[in-house]
Amino acid sequence: MRKILFTLVSMMLAACGGQKSPQDGGHGTGIDNADSIVVNDTLNTVEAVKKQVNAVYAYWNELRVNYDEGKPSIDDLFGSKEWQRVRNEVLSIDSVCECGGFFDFGDEGPLDPWTYDCYEGTISADSIQVTMQANGTAEVSFLVKDAVTIKGVPMRWLMQVEDGQWRVANIFFVKDDNFDILMNMRAYAEDAD
């Protein structure tokens, strides 16, 4: 099995020709090639992605019950490096802004990118649907629920393998016309410059 995986990885690297990612001035996919090659069969499965989605909400619930400033945030533990970078820019801007901040959606109040407006009791993901995509990425749709929002709020995540685990690269608020959080955080940060 290792020989087959090594051969596949070698062929993939040869096909890439050592191309740089767009961040490095190349014309790749925007995902670091070293992180996008999945050689672990158990990681590249629908079950592994679902397990990670459930882990996000298990951790969110744990932080809520046993908050500790020393523990990593949801963004730090489950967000991709790019998500973390952009999210930190937004948090920095919001820390000195007199406005409500990026996630203050007017009359609806602040919305959490991970839970939308579900805050009552235990938060969970329901009806998780995973579409595996190329090079260690997946699209995930589900309903985020709490004790009050029984029907659930539709969410969509783009996930990618990074540092040997599934991480959230982008979040979309489906009920708000597929509001693209990463794209809009980037625009918010650029407007603040």
mmCIF file of C-alpha atoms in Angstrom:
data_model
loop_
_atom_site.group_PDB
_atom_site.id
_atom_site.type_symbol
_atom_site.label_atom_id
_atom_site.label_comp_id
_atom_site.label_asym_id
_atom_site.label_seq_id
_atom_site.Cartn_x
_atom_site.Cartn_y
_atom_site.Cartn_z
ATOM 1 C CA MET A 1 0.000 0.000 0.000
ATOM 2 C CA ARG A 2 2.841 2.396 0.855
ATOM 3 C CA LYS A 3 4.476 1.706 -2.496
ATOM 4 C CA ILE A 4 1.235 2.586 -4.320
ATOM 5 C CA LEU A 5 0.791 5.792 -2.290
ATOM 6 C CA PHE A 6 4.427 6.767 -2.866
ATOM 7 C CA THR A 7 4.016 6.183 -6.598
ATOM 8 C CA LEU A 8 0.823 8.279 -6.677
ATOM 9 C CA VAL A 9 2.462 11.112 -4.755
ATOM 10 C CA SER A 10 5.514 10.995 -7.028
ATOM 11 C CA MET A 11 3.294 11.149 -10.121
ATOM 12 C CA MET A 12 1.315 14.059 -8.677
ATOM 13 C CA LEU A 13 4.487 15.987 -7.831
ATOM 14 C CA ALA A 14 5.898 15.344 -11.294
ATOM 15 C CA ALA A 15 2.657 16.524 -12.891
ATOM 16 C CA CYS A 16 2.787 19.722 -10.841
ATOM 17 C CA GLY A 17 6.283 20.402 -12.119
ATOM 18 C CA GLY A 18 7.152 22.219 -8.924
ATOM 19 C CA GLN A 19 4.691 25.008 -9.689
ATOM 20 C CA LYS A 20 4.323 27.691 -7.095
ATOM 21 C CA SER A 21 1.042 28.518 -5.436
ATOM 22 C CA PRO A 22 -0.578 31.895 -6.255
ATOM 23 C CA GLN A 23 0.708 33.231 -2.922
ATOM 24 C CA ASP A 24 4.232 32.462 -4.159
ATOM 25 C CA GLY A 25 3.640 34.044 -7.557
ATOM 26 C CA GLY A 26 2.538 30.870 -9.328
ATOM 27 C CA HIS A 27 -0.750 29.827 -10.882
ATOM 28 C CA GLY A 28 -1.898 27.017 -8.585
ATOM 29 C CA THR A 29 -5.153 26.387 -6.772
ATOM 30 C CA GLY A 30 -4.497 28.684 -3.807
ATOM 31 C CA ILE A 31 -3.971 25.653 -1.581
ATOM 32 C CA ASP A 32 -0.419 24.802 -0.552
ATOM 33 C CA ASN A 33 0.571 21.713 -2.530
ATOM 34 C CA ALA A 34 2.289 20.069 0.445
ATOM 35 C CA ASP A 35 -0.906 20.309 2.474
ATOM 36 C CA SER A 36 -3.263 19.360 -0.326
ATOM 37 C CA ILE A 37 -1.816 15.932 -1.125
ATOM 38 C CA VAL A 38 -3.705 13.403 0.944
ATOM 39 C CA VAL A 39 -1.849 10.149 1.449
ATOM 40 C CA ASN A 40 -3.879 8.843 4.377
ATOM 41 C CA ASP A 41 -6.848 6.829 3.103
ATOM 42 C CA THR A 42 -8.730 7.218 6.391
ATOM 43 C CA LEU A 43 -8.458 11.021 6.229
ATOM 44 C CA ASN A 44 -9.790 11.309 2.678
ATOM 45 C CA THR A 45 -13.273 10.011 3.505
ATOM 46 C CA VAL A 46 -16.729 11.427 4.030
ATOM 47 C CA GLU A 47 -16.692 9.955 7.543
ATOM 48 C CA ALA A 48 -13.487 11.826 8.436
ATOM 49 C CA VAL A 49 -14.981 15.121 7.261
ATOM 50 C CA LYS A 50 -18.209 14.526 9.213
ATOM 51 C CA LYS A 51 -16.183 13.622 12.288
ATOM 52 C CA GLN A 52 -14.306 16.932 12.044
ATOM 53 C CA VAL A 53 -17.540 18.939 11.637
ATOM 54 C CA ASN A 54 -18.901 17.283 14.775
ATOM 55 C CA ALA A 55 -15.579 17.941 16.552
ATOM 56 C CA VAL A 56 -15.954 21.677 15.853
ATOM 57 C CA TYR A 57 -19.274 21.818 17.697
ATOM 58 C CA ALA A 58 -18.146 19.486 20.486
ATOM 59 C CA TYR A 59 -15.231 21.870 21.099
ATOM 60 C CA TRP A 60 -17.483 24.941 20.816
ATOM 61 C CA ASN A 61 -19.799 23.472 23.479
ATOM 62 C CA GLU A 62 -16.814 22.528 25.663
ATOM 63 C CA LEU A 63 -15.388 26.067 25.485
ATOM 64 C CA ARG A 64 -18.749 27.484 26.414
ATOM 65 C CA VAL A 65 -19.068 25.315 29.519
ATOM 66 C CA ASN A 66 -15.392 25.383 30.560
ATOM 67 C CA TYR A 67 -14.011 28.632 29.172
ATOM 68 C CA ASP A 68 -10.270 29.008 29.518
ATOM 69 C CA GLU A 69 -8.316 31.854 27.899
ATOM 70 C CA GLY A 70 -5.397 29.477 27.485
ATOM 71 C CA LYS A 71 -7.307 27.206 25.108
ATOM 72 C CA PRO A 72 -7.155 27.891 21.372
ATOM 73 C CA SER A 73 -10.177 29.497 19.750
ATOM 74 C CA ILE A 74 -12.394 27.671 17.263
ATOM 75 C CA ASP A 75 -10.725 29.710 14.501
ATOM 76 C CA ASP A 76 -7.241 28.697 15.666
ATOM 77 C CA LEU A 77 -8.052 25.032 16.116
ATOM 78 C CA PHE A 78 -10.307 24.393 13.113
ATOM 79 C CA GLY A 79 -9.760 27.250 10.629
ATOM 80 C CA SER A 80 -7.300 27.058 7.755
ATOM 81 C CA LYS A 81 -4.198 29.233 7.921
ATOM 82 C CA GLU A 82 -5.744 31.669 5.452
ATOM 83 C CA TRP A 83 -9.010 31.785 7.434
ATOM 84 C CA GLN A 84 -7.041 32.517 10.616
ATOM 85 C CA ARG A 85 -4.974 35.237 8.952
ATOM 86 C CA VAL A 86 -7.986 37.093 7.563
ATOM 87 C CA ARG A 87 -10.059 36.568 10.728
ATOM 88 C CA ASN A 88 -7.230 38.026 12.834
ATOM 89 C CA GLU A 89 -7.114 41.094 10.561
ATOM 90 C CA VAL A 90 -10.845 41.592 11.086
ATOM 91 C CA LEU A 91 -10.568 41.127 14.858
ATOM 92 C CA SER A 92 -7.747 43.686 14.930
ATOM 93 C CA ILE A 93 -9.846 46.220 13.017
ATOM 94 C CA ASP A 94 -12.906 45.569 15.174
ATOM 95 C CA SER A 95 -10.918 46.003 18.398
ATOM 96 C CA VAL A 96 -10.404 49.715 17.642
ATOM 97 C CA CYS A 97 -13.613 50.315 15.679
ATOM 98 C CA GLU A 98 -16.535 52.161 17.244
ATOM 99 C CA CYS A 99 -18.880 50.340 14.903
ATOM 100 C CA GLY A 100 -20.413 47.014 15.869
ATOM 101 C CA GLY A 101 -17.754 45.185 13.887
ATOM 102 C CA PHE A 102 -17.766 42.900 10.894
ATOM 103 C CA PHE A 103 -20.187 40.360 12.346
ATOM 104 C CA ASP A 104 -22.731 42.933 13.564
ATOM 105 C CA PHE A 105 -25.529 42.413 11.063
ATOM 106 C CA GLY A 106 -27.746 45.340 12.086
ATOM 107 C CA ASP A 107 -31.117 44.417 13.564
ATOM 108 C CA GLU A 108 -30.153 40.757 13.763
ATOM 109 C CA GLY A 109 -27.235 41.639 16.031
ATOM 110 C CA PRO A 110 -23.866 39.938 15.991
ATOM 111 C CA LEU A 111 -23.630 36.619 14.188
ATOM 112 C CA ASP A 112 -20.978 34.024 14.931
ATOM 113 C CA PRO A 113 -19.455 32.551 11.744
ATOM 114 C CA TRP A 114 -19.514 29.075 13.310
ATOM 115 C CA THR A 115 -23.000 29.085 14.826
ATOM 116 C CA TYR A 116 -24.894 31.883 12.996
ATOM 117 C CA ASP A 117 -27.306 32.960 15.733
ATOM 118 C CA CYS A 118 -27.586 29.620 17.550
ATOM 119 C CA TYR A 119 -26.469 30.144 21.147
ATOM 120 C CA GLU A 120 -29.059 28.387 23.332
ATOM 121 C CA GLY A 121 -27.997 25.122 24.935
ATOM 122 C CA THR A 122 -25.959 22.583 22.999
ATOM 123 C CA ILE A 123 -24.967 23.508 19.448
ATOM 124 C CA SER A 124 -24.774 20.716 16.866
ATOM 125 C CA ALA A 125 -24.578 19.983 13.156
ATOM 126 C CA ASP A 126 -27.410 17.961 11.646
ATOM 127 C CA SER A 127 -27.976 16.375 8.230
ATOM 128 C CA ILE A 128 -24.311 16.709 7.236
ATOM 129 C CA GLN A 129 -23.763 16.252 3.499
ATOM 130 C CA VAL A 130 -20.191 15.987 2.185
ATOM 131 C CA THR A 131 -18.976 16.256 -1.385
ATOM 132 C CA MET A 132 -15.356 15.182 -1.681
ATOM 133 C CA GLN A 133 -13.411 17.238 -4.200
ATOM 134 C CA ALA A 134 -9.937 17.138 -5.720
ATOM 135 C CA ASN A 135 -6.637 17.633 -3.904
ATOM 136 C CA GLY A 136 -7.752 17.254 -0.300
ATOM 137 C CA THR A 137 -10.801 19.537 -0.339
ATOM 138 C CA ALA A 138 -14.465 19.006 0.457
ATOM 139 C CA GLU A 139 -17.713 20.948 0.373
ATOM 140 C CA VAL A 140 -19.928 20.412 3.411
ATOM 141 C CA SER A 141 -23.585 21.388 3.899
ATOM 142 C CA PHE A 142 -25.506 20.936 7.132
ATOM 143 C CA LEU A 143 -27.983 22.518 9.545
ATOM 144 C CA VAL A 144 -26.589 24.123 12.682
ATOM 145 C CA LYS A 145 -29.035 23.689 15.576
ATOM 146 C CA ASP A 146 -29.476 24.686 19.184
ATOM 147 C CA ALA A 147 -32.205 24.255 21.814
ATOM 148 C CA VAL A 148 -34.334 26.993 20.217
ATOM 149 C CA THR A 149 -33.507 26.689 16.520
ATOM 150 C CA ILE A 150 -34.891 23.184 16.134
ATOM 151 C CA LYS A 151 -35.283 23.350 12.339
ATOM 152 C CA GLY A 152 -31.699 24.501 12.052
ATOM 153 C CA VAL A 153 -29.903 27.160 10.044
ATOM 154 C CA PRO A 154 -28.324 25.989 6.761
ATOM 155 C CA MET A 155 -24.558 26.373 6.592
ATOM 156 C CA ARG A 156 -21.988 25.531 3.948
ATOM 157 C CA TRP A 157 -18.285 25.079 4.535
ATOM 158 C CA LEU A 158 -15.370 24.608 2.206
ATOM 159 C CA MET A 159 -12.795 22.426 3.937
ATOM 160 C CA GLN A 160 -9.251 21.468 3.081
ATOM 161 C CA VAL A 161 -6.591 19.192 4.490
ATOM 162 C CA GLU A 162 -3.920 21.203 6.217
ATOM 163 C CA ASP A 163 -1.303 19.933 8.667
ATOM 164 C CA GLY A 164 -2.810 16.450 8.503
ATOM 165 C CA GLN A 165 -6.367 17.386 9.456
ATOM 166 C CA TRP A 166 -9.524 18.798 7.909
ATOM 167 C CA ARG A 167 -9.767 22.557 8.413
ATOM 168 C CA VAL A 168 -12.449 25.053 7.476
ATOM 169 C CA ALA A 169 -11.273 27.285 4.623
ATOM 170 C CA ASN A 170 -14.517 29.251 4.198
ATOM 171 C CA ILE A 171 -18.006 29.518 5.663
ATOM 172 C CA PHE A 172 -21.167 30.550 3.827
ATOM 173 C CA PHE A 173 -24.406 31.747 5.412
ATOM 174 C CA VAL A 174 -26.769 29.919 3.048
ATOM 175 C CA LYS A 175 -29.946 31.668 4.212
ATOM 176 C CA ASP A 176 -28.323 35.053 3.520
ATOM 177 C CA ASP A 177 -27.859 34.444 -0.210
ATOM 178 C CA ASN A 178 -24.776 32.276 0.400
ATOM 179 C CA PHE A 179 -22.974 35.151 2.121
ATOM 180 C CA ASP A 180 -19.284 34.355 1.540
ATOM 181 C CA ILE A 181 -17.630 35.148 4.855
ATOM 182 C CA LEU A 182 -13.983 34.881 3.790
ATOM 183 C CA MET A 183 -14.451 37.047 0.692
ATOM 184 C CA ASN A 184 -16.361 39.676 2.670
ATOM 185 C CA MET A 185 -13.844 39.659 5.542
ATOM 186 C CA ARG A 186 -11.097 40.292 2.990
ATOM 187 C CA ALA A 187 -13.049 43.206 1.487
ATOM 188 C CA TYR A 188 -13.742 44.596 4.977
ATOM 189 C CA ALA A 189 -10.028 44.461 5.849
ATOM 190 C CA GLU A 190 -9.053 46.119 2.547
ATOM 191 C CA ASP A 191 -11.593 48.932 3.084
ATOM 192 C CA ALA A 192 -10.148 49.601 6.529
ATOM 193 C CA ASP A 193 -6.643 50.188 5.101
#
